[in-house]
Tab-separated table of C-alpha atoms in Angstrom:
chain	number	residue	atom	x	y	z
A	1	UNK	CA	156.922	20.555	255.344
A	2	UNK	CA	158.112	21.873	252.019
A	3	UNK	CA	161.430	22.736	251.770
A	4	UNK	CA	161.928	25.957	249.197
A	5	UNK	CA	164.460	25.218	246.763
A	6	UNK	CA	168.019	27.224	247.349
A	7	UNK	CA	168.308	29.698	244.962
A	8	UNK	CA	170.211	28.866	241.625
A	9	UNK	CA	173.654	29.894	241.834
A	10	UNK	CA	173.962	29.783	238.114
A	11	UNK	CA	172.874	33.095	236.996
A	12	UNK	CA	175.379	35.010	238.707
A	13	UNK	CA	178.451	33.191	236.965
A	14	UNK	CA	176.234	33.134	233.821
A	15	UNK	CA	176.276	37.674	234.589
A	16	UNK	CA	180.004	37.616	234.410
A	17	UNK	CA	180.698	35.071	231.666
A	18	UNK	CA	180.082	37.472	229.123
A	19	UNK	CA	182.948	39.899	230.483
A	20	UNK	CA	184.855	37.309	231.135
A	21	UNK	CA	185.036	36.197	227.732
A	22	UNK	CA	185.828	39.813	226.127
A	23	UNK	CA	188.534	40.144	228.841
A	24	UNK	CA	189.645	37.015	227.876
A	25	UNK	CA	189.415	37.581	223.883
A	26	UNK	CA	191.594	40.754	224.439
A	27	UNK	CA	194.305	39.034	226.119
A	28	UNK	CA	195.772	37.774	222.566
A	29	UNK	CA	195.401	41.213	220.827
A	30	UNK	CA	197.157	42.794	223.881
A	31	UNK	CA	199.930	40.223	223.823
A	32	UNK	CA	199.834	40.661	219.515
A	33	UNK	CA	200.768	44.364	220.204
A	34	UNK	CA	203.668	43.474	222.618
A	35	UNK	CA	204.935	41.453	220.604
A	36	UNK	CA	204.976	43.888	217.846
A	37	UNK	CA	206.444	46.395	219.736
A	38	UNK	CA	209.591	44.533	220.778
A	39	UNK	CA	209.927	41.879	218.102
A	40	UNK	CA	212.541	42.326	215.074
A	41	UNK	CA	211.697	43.675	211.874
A	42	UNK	CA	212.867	43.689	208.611
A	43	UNK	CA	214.284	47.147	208.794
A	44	UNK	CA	217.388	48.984	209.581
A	45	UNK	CA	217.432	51.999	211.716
A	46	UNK	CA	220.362	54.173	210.061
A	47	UNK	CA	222.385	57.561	212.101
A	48	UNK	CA	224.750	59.453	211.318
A	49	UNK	CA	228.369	57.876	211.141
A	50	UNK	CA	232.026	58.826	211.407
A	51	UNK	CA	233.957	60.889	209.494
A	52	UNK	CA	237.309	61.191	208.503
A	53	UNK	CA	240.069	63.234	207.048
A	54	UNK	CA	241.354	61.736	204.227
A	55	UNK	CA	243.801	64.032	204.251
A	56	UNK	CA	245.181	63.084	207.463
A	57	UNK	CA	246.131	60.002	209.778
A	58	UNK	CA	243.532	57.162	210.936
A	59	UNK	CA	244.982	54.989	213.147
A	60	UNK	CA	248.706	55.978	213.176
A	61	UNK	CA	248.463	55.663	209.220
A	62	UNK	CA	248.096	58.041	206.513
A	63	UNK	CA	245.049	57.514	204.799
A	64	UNK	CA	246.911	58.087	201.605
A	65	UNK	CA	250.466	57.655	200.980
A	66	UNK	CA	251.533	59.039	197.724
A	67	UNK	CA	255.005	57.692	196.282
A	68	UNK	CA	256.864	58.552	192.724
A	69	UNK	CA	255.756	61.975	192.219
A	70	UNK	CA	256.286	65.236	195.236
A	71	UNK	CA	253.828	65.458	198.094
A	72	UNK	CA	252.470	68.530	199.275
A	73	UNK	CA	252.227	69.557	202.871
A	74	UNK	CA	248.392	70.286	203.057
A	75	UNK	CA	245.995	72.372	205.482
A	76	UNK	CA	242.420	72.011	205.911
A	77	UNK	CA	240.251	68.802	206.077
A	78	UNK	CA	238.740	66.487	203.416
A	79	UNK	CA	236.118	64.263	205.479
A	80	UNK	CA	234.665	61.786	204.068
A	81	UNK	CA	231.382	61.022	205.946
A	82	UNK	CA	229.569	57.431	206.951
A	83	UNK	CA	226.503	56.385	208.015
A	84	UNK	CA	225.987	53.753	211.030
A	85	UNK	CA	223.232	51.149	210.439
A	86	UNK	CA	221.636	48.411	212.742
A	87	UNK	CA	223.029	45.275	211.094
A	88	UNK	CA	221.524	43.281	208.399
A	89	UNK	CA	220.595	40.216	211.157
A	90	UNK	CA	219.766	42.875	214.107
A	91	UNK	CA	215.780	43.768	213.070
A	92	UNK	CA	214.437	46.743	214.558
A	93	UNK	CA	211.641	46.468	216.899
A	94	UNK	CA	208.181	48.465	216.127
A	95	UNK	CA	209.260	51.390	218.976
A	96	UNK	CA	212.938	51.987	217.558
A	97	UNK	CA	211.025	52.131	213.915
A	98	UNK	CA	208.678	54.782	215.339
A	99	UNK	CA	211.330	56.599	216.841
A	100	UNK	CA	213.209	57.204	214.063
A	101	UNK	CA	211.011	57.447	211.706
A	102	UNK	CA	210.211	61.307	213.359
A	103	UNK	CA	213.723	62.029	214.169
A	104	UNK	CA	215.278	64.336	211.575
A	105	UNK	CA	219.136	62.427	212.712
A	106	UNK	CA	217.372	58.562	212.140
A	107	UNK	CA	216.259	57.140	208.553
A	108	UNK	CA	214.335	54.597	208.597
A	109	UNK	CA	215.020	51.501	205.750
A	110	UNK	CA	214.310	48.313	204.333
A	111	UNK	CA	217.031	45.998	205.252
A	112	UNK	CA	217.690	44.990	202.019
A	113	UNK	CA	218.215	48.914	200.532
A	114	UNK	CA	221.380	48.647	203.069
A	115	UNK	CA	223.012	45.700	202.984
A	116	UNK	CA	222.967	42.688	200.102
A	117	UNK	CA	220.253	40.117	201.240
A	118	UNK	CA	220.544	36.769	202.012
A	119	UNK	CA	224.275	36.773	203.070
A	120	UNK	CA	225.588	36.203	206.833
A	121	UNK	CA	227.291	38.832	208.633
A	122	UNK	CA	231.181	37.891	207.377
A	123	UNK	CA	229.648	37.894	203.561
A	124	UNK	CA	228.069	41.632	204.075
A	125	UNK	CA	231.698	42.497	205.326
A	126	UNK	CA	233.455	40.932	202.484
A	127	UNK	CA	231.017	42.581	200.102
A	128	UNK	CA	231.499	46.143	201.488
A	129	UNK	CA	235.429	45.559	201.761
A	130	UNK	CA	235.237	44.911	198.309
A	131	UNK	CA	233.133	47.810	196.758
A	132	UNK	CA	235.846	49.895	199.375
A	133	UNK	CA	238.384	48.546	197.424
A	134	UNK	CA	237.206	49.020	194.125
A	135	UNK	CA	236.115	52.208	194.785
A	136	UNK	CA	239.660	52.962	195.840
A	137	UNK	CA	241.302	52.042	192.686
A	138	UNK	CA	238.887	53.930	190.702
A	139	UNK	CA	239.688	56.904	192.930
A	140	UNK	CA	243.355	57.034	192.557
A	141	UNK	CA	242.929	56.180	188.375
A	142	UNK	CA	240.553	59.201	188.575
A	143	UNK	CA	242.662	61.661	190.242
A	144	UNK	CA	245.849	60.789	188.037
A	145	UNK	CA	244.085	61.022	185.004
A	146	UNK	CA	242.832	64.351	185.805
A	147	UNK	CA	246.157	65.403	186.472
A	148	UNK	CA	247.872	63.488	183.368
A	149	UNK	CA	250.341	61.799	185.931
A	150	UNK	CA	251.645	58.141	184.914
A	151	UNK	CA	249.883	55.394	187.159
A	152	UNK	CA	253.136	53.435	186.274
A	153	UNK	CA	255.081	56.049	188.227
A	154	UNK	CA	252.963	57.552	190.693
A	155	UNK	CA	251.935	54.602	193.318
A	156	UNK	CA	248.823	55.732	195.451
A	157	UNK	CA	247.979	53.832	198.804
A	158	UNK	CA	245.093	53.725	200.279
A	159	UNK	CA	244.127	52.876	204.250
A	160	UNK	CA	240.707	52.637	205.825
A	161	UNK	CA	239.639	49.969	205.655
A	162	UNK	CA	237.294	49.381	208.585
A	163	UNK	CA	234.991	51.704	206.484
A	164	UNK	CA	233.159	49.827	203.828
A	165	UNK	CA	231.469	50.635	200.635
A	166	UNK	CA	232.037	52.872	197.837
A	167	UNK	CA	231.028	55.972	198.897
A	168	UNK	CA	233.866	57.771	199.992
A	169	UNK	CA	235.335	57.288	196.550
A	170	UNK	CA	235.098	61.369	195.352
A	171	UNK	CA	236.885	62.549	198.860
A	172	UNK	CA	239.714	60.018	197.987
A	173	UNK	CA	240.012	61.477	194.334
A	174	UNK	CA	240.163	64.487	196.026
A	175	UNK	CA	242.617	64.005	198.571
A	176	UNK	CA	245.053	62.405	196.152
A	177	UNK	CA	244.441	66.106	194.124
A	178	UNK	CA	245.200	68.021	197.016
A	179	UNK	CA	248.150	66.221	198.038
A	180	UNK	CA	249.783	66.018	194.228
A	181	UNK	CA	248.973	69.328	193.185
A	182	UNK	CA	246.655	71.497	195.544
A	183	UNK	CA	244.319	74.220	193.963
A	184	UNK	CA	246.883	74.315	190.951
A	185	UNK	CA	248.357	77.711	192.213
A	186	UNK	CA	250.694	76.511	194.924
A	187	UNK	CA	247.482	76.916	197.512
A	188	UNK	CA	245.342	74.329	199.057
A	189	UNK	CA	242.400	72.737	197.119
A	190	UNK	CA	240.008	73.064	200.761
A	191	UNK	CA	241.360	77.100	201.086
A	192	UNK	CA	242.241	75.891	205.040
A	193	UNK	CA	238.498	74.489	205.203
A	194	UNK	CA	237.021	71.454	206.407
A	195	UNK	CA	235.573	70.111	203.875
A	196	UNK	CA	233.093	67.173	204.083
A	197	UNK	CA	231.462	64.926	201.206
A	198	UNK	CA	230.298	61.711	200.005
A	199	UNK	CA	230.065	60.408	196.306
A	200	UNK	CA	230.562	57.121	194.199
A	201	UNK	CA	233.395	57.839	191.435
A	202	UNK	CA	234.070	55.865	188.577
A	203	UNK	CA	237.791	55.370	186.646
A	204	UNK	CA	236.468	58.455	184.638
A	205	UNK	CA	235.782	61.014	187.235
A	206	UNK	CA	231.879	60.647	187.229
A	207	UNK	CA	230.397	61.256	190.673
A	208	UNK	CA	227.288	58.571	191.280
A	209	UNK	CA	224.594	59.164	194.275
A	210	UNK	CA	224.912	57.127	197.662
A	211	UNK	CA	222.311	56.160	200.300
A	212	UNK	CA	221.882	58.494	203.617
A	213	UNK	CA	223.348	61.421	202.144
A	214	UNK	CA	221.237	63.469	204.671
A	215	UNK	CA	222.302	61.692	207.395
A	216	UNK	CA	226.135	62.404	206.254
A	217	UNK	CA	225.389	65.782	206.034
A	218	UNK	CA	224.094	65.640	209.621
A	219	UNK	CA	227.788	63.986	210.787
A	220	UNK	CA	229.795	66.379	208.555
A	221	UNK	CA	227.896	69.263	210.830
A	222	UNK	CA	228.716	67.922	213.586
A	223	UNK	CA	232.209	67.264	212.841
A	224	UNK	CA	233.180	71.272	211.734
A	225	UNK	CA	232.759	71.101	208.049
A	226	UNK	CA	231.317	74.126	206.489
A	227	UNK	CA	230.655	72.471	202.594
A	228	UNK	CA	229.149	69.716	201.878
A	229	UNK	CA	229.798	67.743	198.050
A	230	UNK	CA	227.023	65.794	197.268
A	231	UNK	CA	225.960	63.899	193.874
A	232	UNK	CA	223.834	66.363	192.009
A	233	UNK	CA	221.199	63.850	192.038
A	234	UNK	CA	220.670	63.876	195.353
A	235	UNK	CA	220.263	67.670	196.281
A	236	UNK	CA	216.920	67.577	196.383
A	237	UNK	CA	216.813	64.981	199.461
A	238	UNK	CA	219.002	66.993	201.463
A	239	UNK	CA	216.733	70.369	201.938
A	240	UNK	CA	217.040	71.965	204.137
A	241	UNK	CA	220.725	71.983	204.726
A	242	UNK	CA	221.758	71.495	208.426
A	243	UNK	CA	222.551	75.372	209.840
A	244	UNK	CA	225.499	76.782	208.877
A	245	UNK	CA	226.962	74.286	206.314
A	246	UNK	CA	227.087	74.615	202.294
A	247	UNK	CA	225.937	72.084	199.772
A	248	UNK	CA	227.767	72.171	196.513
A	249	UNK	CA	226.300	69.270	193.618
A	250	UNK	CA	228.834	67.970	192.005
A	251	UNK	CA	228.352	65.068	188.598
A	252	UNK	CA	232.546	64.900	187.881
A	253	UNK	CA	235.623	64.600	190.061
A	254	UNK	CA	236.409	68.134	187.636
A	255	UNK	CA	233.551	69.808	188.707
A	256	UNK	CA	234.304	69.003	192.402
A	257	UNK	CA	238.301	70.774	191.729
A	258	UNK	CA	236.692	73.473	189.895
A	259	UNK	CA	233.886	74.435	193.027
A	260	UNK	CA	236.638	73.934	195.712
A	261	UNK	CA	238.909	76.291	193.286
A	262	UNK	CA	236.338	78.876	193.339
A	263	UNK	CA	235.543	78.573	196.790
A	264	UNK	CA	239.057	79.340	197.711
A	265	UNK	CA	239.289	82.454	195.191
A	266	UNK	CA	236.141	83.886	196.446
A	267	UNK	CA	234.290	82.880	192.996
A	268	UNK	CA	231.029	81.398	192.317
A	269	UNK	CA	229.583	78.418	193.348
A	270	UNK	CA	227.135	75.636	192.206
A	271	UNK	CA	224.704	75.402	195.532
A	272	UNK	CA	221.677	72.511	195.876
């Protein structure tokens, strides 16, 4: 008797090994993507910040304290307006990146165009306490020379200092204007406004661009003000201008006094 030979079991797994395999192949491109989407990158996802009156109290201080020369009592706000950025060791994962990258209140940027590379956390503090302080100091030598006042005489203090960075350096020249001598004619420079801005300033008055200016103007909006200064250089970045507030370019701490004069007095104005 012949036995028939059992059928070959092989060509069934042989069917499948093909899938198999592909299945299999896919399993690191799936897991590549995951990865991708949830692993830190070298980017900082940046929002809109605080902001803050210059002209008024932070913390149970005054932000600036004015001594050897009269103070005026002031009305109306001078904000000075900050962005908020992931920190320079936080990367942000491929989903965050996407989402801000099509949200008008998100910017996304390299890590390095926000904070100084290759320093830890503490030396990114330092550096931006610094450049705070600095900018400062160039602030009040701006505002006194513009109003010929003695440096030797008039003392200027300065508090915030949990706000780093040198942008807020024009509202400070500012404030110390409005509190010393107003809009010149015994009225306020901000005409009762609130009055947000952001701007480098050097010893000599000149206003220099900052990063996330749109993004300020986005917090200032928020916040009540109805102008917005911001470097001439940058008015092109900032179109169009959240509803219902005013961009006025500024390139001197002068040309700032003179367009919050005007504004006051019902005159013309510079506009982005």
């Amino acid at each position: 008797m012949t036995t028939r030979p059992s059928p070959d079991p092989s060509p069934r797994p042989r069917l499948l090994a093909r899938p198999r395999a592909l299945a299999l192949g896919a399993v690191p491109a799936v897991a590549l993507l995951a990865v991708a989407a949830f692993a830190p990158l070298p980017y900082s996802v940046a929002r809109p910040g605080q902001t803050t009156d210059v002209l008024g109290v932070y913390r149970g201080t005054e932000v600036i304290s004015v001594s050897g020369a009269p103070v005026r009592r002031t009305s109306g706000q001078l904000r000075m307006a900050a962005i908020r950025a992931t920190g320079p060791h936080v990367g942000a994962s491929l989903s965050e990146l996407a989402d801000g990258w099509f949200r008008t209140d998100r910017a996304v940027m390299p890590r390095e165009a926000v904070f100084p590379s290759g320093k830890s956390d503490e030396a990114v503090a330092r550096h931006n306490t610094t450049e705070m302080k600095s900018s400062q100091r160039a602030a009040t030598s701006a505002a006194l020379r513009l109003l010929k006042q003695d440096p030797r005489r008039v003392r200027v203090r300065l508090t915030l200092d949990d706000v780093g960075g040198p942008s807020a350096g024009l509202m400070f020249s500012l404030g110390i204007v409005d509190k010393l001598a107003g809009d010149g004619s015994g009225g306020d420079l901000t005409g009762g406004r609130t009055i947000a801005g952001t701007g480098t300033i050097d010893a000599d008055g000149t206003v220099g661009p900052v990063g996330g200016a749109a993004l300020k103007t986005r917090a200032a909006e928020r916040d009540g003000a109805s102008v917005f200064l911001v470097p001439k250089a940058e008015c092109a970045q900032l179109q169009p201008a959240p509803d219902g507030l005013r961009l006025v370019p500024v390139t001197t701490l002068r040309d700032a006094v003179h367009a919050l004069r005007a504004l006051a007095g019902g005159g013309r104005v510079p506009s982005c």
